[in-house]
Tab-separated table of C-alpha atoms in Angstrom:
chain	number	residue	atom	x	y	z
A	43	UNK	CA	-11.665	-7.438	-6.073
A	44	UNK	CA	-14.116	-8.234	-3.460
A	45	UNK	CA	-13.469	-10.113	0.058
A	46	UNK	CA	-14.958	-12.960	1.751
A	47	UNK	CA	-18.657	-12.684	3.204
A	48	UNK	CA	-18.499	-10.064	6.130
A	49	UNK	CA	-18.897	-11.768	9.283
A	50	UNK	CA	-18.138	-11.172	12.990
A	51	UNK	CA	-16.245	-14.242	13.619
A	52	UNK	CA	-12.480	-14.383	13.490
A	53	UNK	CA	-11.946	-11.179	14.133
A	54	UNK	CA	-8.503	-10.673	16.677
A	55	UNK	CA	-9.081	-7.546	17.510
A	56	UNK	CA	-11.790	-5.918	19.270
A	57	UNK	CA	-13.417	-3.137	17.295
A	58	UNK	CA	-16.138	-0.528	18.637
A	59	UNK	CA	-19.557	-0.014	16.561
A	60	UNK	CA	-18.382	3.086	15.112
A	61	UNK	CA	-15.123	1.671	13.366
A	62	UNK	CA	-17.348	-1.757	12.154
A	63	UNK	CA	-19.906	0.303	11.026
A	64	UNK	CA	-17.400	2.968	8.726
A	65	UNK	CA	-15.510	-0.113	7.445
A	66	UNK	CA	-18.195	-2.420	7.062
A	67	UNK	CA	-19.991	0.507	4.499
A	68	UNK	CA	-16.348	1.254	2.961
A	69	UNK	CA	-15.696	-2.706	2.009
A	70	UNK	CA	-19.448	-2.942	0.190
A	71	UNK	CA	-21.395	-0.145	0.057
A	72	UNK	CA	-24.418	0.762	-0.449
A	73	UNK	CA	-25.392	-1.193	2.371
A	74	UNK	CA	-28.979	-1.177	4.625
A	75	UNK	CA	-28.924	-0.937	8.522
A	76	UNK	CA	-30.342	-4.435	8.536
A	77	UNK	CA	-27.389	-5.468	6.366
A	78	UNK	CA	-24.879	-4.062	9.002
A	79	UNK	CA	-26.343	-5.792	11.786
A	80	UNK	CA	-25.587	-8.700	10.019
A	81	UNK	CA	-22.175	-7.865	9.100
A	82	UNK	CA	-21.317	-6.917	12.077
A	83	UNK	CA	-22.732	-8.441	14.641
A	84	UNK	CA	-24.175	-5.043	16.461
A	85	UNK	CA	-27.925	-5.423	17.444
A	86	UNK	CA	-30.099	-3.005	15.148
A	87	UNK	CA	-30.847	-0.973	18.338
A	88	UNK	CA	-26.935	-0.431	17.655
A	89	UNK	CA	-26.687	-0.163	14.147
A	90	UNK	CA	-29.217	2.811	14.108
A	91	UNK	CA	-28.306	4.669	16.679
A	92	UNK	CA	-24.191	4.380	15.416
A	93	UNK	CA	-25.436	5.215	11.691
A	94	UNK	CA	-27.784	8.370	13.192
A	95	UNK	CA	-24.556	10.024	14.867
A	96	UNK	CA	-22.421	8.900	11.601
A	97	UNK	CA	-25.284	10.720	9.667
A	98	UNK	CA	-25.152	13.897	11.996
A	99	UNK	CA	-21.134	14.232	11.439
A	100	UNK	CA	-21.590	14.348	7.643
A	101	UNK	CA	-20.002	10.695	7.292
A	102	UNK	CA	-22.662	9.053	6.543
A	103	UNK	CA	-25.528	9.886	3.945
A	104	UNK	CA	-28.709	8.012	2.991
A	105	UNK	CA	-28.941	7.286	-0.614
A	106	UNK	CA	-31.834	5.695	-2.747
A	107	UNK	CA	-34.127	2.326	-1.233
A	108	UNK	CA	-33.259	-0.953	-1.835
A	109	UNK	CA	-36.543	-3.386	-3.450
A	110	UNK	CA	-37.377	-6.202	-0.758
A	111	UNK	CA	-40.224	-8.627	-0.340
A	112	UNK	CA	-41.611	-6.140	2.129
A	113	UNK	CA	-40.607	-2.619	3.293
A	114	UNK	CA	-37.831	-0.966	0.823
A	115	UNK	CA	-34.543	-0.736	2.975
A	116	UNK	CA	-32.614	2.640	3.103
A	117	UNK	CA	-29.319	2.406	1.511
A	118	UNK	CA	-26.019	4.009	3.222
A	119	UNK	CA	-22.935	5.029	1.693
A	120	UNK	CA	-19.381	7.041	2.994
A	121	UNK	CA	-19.901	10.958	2.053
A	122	UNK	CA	-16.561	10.910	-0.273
A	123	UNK	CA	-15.273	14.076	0.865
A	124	UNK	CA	-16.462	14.183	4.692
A	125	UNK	CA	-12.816	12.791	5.224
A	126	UNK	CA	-9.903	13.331	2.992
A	127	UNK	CA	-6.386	12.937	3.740
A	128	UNK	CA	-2.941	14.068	1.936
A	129	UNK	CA	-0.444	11.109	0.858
A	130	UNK	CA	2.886	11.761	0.147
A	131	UNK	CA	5.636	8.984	-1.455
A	132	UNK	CA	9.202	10.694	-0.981
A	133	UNK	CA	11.092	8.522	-4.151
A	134	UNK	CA	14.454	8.985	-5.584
A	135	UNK	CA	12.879	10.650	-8.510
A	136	UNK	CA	9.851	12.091	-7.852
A	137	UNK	CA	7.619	13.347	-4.988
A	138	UNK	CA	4.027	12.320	-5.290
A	139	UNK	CA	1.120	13.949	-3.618
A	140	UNK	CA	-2.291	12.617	-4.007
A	141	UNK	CA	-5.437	13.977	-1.681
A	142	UNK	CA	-8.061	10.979	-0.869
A	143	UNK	CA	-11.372	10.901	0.294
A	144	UNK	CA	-12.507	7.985	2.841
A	145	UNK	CA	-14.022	6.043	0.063
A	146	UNK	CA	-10.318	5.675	-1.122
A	147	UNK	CA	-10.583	7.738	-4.826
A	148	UNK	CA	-7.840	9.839	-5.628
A	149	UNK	CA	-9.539	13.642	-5.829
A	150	UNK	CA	-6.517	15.553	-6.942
A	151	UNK	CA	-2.830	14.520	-7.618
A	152	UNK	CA	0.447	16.015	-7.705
A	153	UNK	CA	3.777	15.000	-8.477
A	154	UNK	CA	7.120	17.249	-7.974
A	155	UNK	CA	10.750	16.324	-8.988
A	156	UNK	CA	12.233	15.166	-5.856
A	157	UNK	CA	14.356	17.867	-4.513
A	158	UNK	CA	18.405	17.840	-5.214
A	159	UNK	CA	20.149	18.417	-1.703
A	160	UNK	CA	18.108	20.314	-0.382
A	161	UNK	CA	18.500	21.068	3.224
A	162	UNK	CA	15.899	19.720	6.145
A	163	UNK	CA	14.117	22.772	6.566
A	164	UNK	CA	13.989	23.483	3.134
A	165	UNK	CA	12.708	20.215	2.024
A	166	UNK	CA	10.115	20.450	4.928
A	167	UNK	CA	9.304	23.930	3.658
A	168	UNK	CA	8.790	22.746	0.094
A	169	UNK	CA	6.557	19.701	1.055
A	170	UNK	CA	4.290	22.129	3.523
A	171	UNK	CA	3.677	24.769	0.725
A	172	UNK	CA	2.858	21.529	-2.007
A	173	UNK	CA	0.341	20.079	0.788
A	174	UNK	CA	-1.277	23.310	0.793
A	175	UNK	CA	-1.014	23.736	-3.277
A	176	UNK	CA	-2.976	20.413	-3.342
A	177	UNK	CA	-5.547	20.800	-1.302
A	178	UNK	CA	-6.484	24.364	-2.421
A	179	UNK	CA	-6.855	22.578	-6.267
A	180	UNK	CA	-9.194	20.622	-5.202
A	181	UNK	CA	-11.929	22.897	-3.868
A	182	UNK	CA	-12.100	20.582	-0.758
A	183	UNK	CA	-12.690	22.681	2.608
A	184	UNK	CA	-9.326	22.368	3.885
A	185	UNK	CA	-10.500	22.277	7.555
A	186	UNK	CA	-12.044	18.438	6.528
A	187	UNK	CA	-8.502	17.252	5.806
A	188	UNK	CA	-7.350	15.205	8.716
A	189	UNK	CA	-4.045	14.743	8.311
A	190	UNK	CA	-0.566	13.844	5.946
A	191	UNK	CA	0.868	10.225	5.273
A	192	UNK	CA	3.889	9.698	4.593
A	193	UNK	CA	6.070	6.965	3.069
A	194	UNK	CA	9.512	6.063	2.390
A	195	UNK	CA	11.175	2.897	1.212
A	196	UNK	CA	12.682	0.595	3.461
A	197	UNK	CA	12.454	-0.679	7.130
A	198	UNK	CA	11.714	1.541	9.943
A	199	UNK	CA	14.716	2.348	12.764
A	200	UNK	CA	17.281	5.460	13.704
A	201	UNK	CA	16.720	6.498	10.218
A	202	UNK	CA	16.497	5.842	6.369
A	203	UNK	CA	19.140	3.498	5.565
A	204	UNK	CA	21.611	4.246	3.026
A	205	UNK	CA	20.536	1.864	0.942
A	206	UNK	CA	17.234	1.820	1.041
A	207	UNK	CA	16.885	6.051	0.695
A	208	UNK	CA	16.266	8.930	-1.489
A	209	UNK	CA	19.348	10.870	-1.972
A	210	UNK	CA	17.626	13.823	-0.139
A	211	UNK	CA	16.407	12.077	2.884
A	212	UNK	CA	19.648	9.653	4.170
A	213	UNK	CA	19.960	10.682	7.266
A	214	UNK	CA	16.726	11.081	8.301
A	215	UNK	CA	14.364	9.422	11.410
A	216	UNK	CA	10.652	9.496	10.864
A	217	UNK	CA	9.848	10.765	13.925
A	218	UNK	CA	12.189	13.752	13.018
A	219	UNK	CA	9.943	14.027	9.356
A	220	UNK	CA	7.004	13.779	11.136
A	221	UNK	CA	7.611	16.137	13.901
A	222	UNK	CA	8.992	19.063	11.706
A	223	UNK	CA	6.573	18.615	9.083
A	224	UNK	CA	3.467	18.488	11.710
A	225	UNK	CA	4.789	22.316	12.854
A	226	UNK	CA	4.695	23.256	9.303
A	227	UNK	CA	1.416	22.384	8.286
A	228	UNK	CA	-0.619	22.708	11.342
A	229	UNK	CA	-1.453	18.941	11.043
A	230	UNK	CA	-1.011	15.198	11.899
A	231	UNK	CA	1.411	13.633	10.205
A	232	UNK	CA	2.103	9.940	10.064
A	233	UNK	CA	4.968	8.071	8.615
A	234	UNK	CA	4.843	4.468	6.875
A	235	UNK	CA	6.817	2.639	4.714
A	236	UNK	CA	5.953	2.110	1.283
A	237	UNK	CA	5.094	-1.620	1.128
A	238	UNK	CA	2.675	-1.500	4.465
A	239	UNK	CA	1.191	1.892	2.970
A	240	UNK	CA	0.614	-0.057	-0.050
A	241	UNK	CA	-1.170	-2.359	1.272
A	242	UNK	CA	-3.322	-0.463	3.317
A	243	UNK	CA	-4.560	1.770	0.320
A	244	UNK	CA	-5.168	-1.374	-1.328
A	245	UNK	CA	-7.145	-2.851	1.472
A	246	UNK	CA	-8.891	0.560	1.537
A	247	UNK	CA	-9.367	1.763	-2.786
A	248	UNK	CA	-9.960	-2.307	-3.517
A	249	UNK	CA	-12.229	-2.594	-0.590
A	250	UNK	CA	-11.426	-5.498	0.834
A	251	UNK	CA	-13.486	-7.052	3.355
A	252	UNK	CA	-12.612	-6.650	6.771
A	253	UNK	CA	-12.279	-10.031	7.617
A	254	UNK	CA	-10.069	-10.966	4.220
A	255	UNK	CA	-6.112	-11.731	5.288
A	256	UNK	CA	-4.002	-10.929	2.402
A	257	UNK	CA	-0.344	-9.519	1.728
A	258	UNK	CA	0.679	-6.703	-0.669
A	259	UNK	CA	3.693	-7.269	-2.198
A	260	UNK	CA	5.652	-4.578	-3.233
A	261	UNK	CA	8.743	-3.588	-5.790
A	262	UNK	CA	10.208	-0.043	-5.878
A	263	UNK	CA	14.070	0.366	-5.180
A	264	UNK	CA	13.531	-2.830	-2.978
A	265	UNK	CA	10.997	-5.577	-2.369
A	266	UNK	CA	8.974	-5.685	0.434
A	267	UNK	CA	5.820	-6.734	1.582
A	268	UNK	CA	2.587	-5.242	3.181
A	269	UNK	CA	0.369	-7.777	5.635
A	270	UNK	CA	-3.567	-6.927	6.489
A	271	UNK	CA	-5.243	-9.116	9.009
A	272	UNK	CA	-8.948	-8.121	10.074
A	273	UNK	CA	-8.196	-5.024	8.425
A	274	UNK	CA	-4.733	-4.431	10.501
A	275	UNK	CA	-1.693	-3.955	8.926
A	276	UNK	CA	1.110	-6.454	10.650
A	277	UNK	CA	3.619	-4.101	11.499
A	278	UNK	CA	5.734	-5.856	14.540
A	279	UNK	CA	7.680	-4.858	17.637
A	280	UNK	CA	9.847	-2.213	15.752
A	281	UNK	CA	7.209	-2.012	13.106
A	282	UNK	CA	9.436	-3.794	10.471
A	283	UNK	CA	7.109	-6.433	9.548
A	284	UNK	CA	6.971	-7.970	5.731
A	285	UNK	CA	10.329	-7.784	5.360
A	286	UNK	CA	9.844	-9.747	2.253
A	287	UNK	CA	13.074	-8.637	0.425
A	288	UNK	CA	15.080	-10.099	3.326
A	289	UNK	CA	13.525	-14.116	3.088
A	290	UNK	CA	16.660	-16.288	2.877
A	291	UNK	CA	16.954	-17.787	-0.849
A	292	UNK	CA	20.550	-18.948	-0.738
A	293	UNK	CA	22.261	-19.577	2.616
A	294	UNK	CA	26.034	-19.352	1.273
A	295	UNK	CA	24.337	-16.320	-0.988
A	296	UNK	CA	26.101	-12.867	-1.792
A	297	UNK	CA	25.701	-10.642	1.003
A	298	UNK	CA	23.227	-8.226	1.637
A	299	UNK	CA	23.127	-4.414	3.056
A	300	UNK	CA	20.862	-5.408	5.716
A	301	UNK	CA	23.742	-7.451	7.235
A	302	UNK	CA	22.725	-11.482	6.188
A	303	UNK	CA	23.167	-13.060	3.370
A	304	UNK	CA	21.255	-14.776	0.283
A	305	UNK	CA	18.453	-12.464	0.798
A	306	UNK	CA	15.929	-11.855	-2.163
A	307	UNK	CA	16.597	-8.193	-2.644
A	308	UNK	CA	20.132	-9.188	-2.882
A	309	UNK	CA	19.674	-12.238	-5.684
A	310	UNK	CA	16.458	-11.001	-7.280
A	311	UNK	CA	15.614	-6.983	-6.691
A	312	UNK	CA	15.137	-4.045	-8.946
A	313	UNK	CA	19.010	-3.673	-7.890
A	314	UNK	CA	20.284	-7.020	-8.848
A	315	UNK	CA	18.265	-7.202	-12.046
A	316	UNK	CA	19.623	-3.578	-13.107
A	317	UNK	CA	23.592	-4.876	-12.376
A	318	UNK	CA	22.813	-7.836	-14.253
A	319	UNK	CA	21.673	-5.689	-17.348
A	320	UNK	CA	24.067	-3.132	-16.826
A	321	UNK	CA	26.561	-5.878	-16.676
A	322	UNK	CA	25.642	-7.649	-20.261
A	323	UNK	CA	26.318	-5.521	-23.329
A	324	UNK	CA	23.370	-7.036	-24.909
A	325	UNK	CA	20.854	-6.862	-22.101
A	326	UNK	CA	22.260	-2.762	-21.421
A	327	UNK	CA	21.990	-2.182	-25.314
A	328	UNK	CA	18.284	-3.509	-25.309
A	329	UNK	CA	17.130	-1.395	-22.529
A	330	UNK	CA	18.906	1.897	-23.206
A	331	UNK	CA	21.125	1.103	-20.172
A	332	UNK	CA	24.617	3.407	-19.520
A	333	UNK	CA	26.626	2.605	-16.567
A	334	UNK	CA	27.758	6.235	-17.304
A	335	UNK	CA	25.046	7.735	-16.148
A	336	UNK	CA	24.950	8.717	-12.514
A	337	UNK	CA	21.333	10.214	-13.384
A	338	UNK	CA	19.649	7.294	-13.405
A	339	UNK	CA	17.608	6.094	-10.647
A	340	UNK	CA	16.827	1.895	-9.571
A	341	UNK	CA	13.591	2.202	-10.410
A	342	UNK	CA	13.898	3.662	-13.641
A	343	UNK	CA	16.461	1.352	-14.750
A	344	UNK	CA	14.416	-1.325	-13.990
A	345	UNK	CA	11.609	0.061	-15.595
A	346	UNK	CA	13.497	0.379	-18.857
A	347	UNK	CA	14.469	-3.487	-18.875
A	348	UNK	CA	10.586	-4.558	-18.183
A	349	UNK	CA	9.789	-2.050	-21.322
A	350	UNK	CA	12.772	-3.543	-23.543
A	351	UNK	CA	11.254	-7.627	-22.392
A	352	UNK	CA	8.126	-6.701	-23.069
A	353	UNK	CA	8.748	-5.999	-26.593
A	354	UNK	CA	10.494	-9.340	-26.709
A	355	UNK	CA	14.730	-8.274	-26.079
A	356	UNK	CA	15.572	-11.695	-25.161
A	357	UNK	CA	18.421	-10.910	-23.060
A	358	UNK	CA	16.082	-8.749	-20.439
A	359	UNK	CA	13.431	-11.260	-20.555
A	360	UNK	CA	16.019	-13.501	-19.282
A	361	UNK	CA	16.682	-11.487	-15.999
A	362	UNK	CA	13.584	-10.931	-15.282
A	363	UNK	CA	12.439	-14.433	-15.566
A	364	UNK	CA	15.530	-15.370	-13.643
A	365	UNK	CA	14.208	-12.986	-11.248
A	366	UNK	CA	10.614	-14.007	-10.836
A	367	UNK	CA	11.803	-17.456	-10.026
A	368	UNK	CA	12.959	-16.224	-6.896
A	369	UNK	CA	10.318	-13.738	-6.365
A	370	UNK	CA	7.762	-16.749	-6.765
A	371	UNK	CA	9.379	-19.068	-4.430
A	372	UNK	CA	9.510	-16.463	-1.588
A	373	UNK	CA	5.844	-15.289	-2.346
A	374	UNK	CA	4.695	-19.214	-1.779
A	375	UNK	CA	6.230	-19.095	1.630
A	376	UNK	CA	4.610	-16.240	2.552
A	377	UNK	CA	1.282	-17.777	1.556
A	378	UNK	CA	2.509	-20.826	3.281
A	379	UNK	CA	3.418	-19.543	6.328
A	380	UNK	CA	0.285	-16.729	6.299
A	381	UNK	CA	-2.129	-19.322	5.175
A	382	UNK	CA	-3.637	-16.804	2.905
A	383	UNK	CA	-5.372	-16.823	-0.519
A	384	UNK	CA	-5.078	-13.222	-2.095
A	385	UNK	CA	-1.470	-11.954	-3.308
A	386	UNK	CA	-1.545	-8.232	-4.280
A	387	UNK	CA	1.566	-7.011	-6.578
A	388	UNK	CA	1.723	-3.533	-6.469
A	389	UNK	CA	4.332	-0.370	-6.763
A	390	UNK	CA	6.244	0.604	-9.511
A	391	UNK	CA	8.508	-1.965	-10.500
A	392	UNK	CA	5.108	-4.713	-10.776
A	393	UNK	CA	3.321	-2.170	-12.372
A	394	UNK	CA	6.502	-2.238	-14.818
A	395	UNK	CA	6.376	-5.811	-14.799
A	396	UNK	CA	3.692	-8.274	-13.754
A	397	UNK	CA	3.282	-9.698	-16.900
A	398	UNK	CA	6.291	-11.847	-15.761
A	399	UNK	CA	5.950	-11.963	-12.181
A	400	UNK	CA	2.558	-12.354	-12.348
A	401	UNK	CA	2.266	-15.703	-13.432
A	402	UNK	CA	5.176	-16.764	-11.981
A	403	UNK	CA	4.223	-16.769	-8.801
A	404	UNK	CA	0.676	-17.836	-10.056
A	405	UNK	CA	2.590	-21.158	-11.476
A	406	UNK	CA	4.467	-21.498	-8.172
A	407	UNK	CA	2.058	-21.671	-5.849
A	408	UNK	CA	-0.947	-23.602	-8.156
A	409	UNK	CA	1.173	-26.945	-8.344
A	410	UNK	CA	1.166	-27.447	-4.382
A	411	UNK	CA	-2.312	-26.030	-4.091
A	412	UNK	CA	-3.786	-28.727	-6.190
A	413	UNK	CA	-1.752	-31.275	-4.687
A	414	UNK	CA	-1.694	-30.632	-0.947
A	415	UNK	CA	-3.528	-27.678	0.386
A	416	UNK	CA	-6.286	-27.578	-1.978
A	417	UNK	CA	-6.726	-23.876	-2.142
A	418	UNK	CA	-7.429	-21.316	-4.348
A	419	UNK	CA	-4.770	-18.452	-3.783
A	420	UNK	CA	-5.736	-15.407	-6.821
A	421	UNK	CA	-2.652	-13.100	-7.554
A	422	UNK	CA	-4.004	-9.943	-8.736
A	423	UNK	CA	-1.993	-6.749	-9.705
A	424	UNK	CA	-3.072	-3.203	-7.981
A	425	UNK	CA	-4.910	-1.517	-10.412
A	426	UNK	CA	-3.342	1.933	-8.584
A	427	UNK	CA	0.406	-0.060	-8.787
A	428	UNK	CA	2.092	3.078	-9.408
A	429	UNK	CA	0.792	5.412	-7.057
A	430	UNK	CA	0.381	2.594	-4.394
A	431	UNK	CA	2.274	4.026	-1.456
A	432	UNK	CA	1.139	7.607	-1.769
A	433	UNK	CA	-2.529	6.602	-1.583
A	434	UNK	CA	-2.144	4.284	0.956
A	435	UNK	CA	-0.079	6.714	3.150
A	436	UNK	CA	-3.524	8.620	2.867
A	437	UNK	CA	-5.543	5.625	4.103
A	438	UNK	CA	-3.126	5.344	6.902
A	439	UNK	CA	-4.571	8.746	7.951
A	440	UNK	CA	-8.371	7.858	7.424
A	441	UNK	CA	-8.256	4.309	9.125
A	442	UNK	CA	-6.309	5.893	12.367
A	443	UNK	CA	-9.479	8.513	12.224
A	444	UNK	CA	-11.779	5.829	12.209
A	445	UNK	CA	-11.349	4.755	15.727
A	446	UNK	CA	-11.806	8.259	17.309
């Protein structure tokens, strides 16, 4: 997936020549210094002095000419592991780990049952000594490491709500997680949630172009939904923004934890779809479902009724296409009201199940595009869906280090 042709114009937000320069050679490298003048709108006085000190710190390296009609160009590209960063994606189920260089590949990965009451310090204990496991895998020199993402589902506030969180972390406030983990390992730490971490690992291992506006959506536990503008992610006054699971469907709907009523999550999430199998003896018997068992996580649930309707059980085909028709009417509004042409699905539960949602949504939002707005909106699923949020809490880390 590539983005629009890199340009200086539109951008809202003032950027210096360092940061233009790194993410002008992330979104399409190799690239010349003539190239990045272009891109970026720096003189080439600019552009080589920038790339020289870029080259000094190890972030930059020369690699191979590029054939002109006159002199050969020198090609740049990101040193992969000048930068890396630790991501971590706190789920009911599991605890993911993955290390990532500022090119946005995954160099080592590692995933831990998520702990079972385990008390703050020694959860904070456990993820400090895993951190350390990961990084001394992968033969990386741990002092290039700048820092730890980390994600969680649901909106941002005093803490993790109760419905939105891990059994081991209700209770919690990010700045606590942050602040206590930070003292174990010796390093930043950062805390996201899952669908804006999503998004910006997608922005950063799809390599968007920096100018390209587009919104990740994304399905764990919950539906939500990251936004990237200029490269930015949207994240609002109490950084809550692309709330997507809490778009009003139904105004006399069912009501919903966050307080309102006829919300998405509430008529068409992971949740809703699971009580609606749960709650049909043939739908349950197709996916393996047991109300009985207390084991059982949202997301895996869900998981097992996009397995059982992709093997053609009617009954969970049914929910999920039920479903989707919500999904796909809140996803044109956000395109509507964004005025932007790239959807990205991404997390677990679209990993699980795009091939309904997918074109869905595709099928939603073509009809008034060739009638009214003549656009072209693509709807493309992450091709690192699963692991979204724990490399993107990584590229939260890298793109904060870009500015320094």
């Amino acid at each position: 997936m590539s983005g629009n042709a890199l340009t200086p114009v539109g951008r809202s937000r003032r950027t210096g020549a360092r940061e233009s320069i790194l993410d002008a050679i992330r979104s399409a490298e190799p690239l010349s210094r003539v190239e990045l003048a272009s891109m970026t709108g720096l003189t080439e006085a600019a552009v080589s002095m920038t790339v020289r000190r870029l080259i000094e710190e190890g972030l930059v390296r020369e690699t191979g000419r590029s054939p002109t009609g006159g002199k050969p160009r020198t090609l740049l590209r990101l040193d992969p592991v000048a930068r890396v960063a630790v991501g971590i994606h706190l789920d009911e189920d599991t605890t993911t780990y993955v290390l990532t260089g500022q090119t946005g590949g995954v160099i080592s990965r590692l995933a831990r049952p998520a702990p079972a009451g385990a008390d703050p310090d020694t959860l904070v204990r456990g993820l400090a000594a895993d951190v350390a496991v990961l990084i001394d895998a992968s033969g990386v020199d741990p002092a290039r490491c700048l820092g730890v993402g980390v994600v969680w589902p649901g909106p941002h506030g005093p803490g993790v709500h109760p419905e939105q969180a891990p059994t081991h972390l209700r209770g919690w406030r990010g700045d606590d997680l942050d602040r206590r983990l930070a003292a174990a390992t010796g390093m930043q730490v950062l805390v996201e949630n899952d669908a804006t971490a999503a998004a910006v690992g997608e922005y950063w291992v799809a390599r968007v172009g920096p100018t390209r506006a587009f919104a990740a959506l994304y399905m764990g536990s919950g539906i939500g939904a990251g936004i990237v503008i200029d490269g930015v992610a949207l994240r609002g006054a109490q950084a809550n923004a692309g709330e997507f699971g809490h778009l009003c469907l139904q105004i006399d709907g069912p009501p919903c934890w966050c307080g309102s009523s006829g919300c998405l999550e509430v008529l068409a999430g992971p949740q809703a779809v699971v009580a609606a199998a749960l709650a049909d003896p043939v739908a349950a018997g197709e996916a393996g479902l047991d109300a009985a068992d207390t084991r059982r996580s949202v997301a895996a649930d869900f998981a097992a009724v996009a397995r059982a309707a992709r093997t053609g059980a009617p009954a969970c085909r049914a929910l999920l296409d039920d479903s989707a028709r919500y999904v796909a009417a809140a996803a044109e509004s956000v395109v509507n009201l964004l005025d932007i042409d790239l959807l990205v699905l991404t997390g677990p539960g679209f990993a699980a199940a795009s091939f309904v949602y997918g074109p869905a949504i595709t099928s939603r939002i073509a009809a008034a595009d060739a009638r009214t707005w003549r656009r072209s909106v693509s709807v493309t699923v992450s091709l690192a869906a699963a692991t979204a949020s724990a490399t993107g809490a990584a590229a939260v880390v890298l793109q904060s280090s870009m500015r320094r």
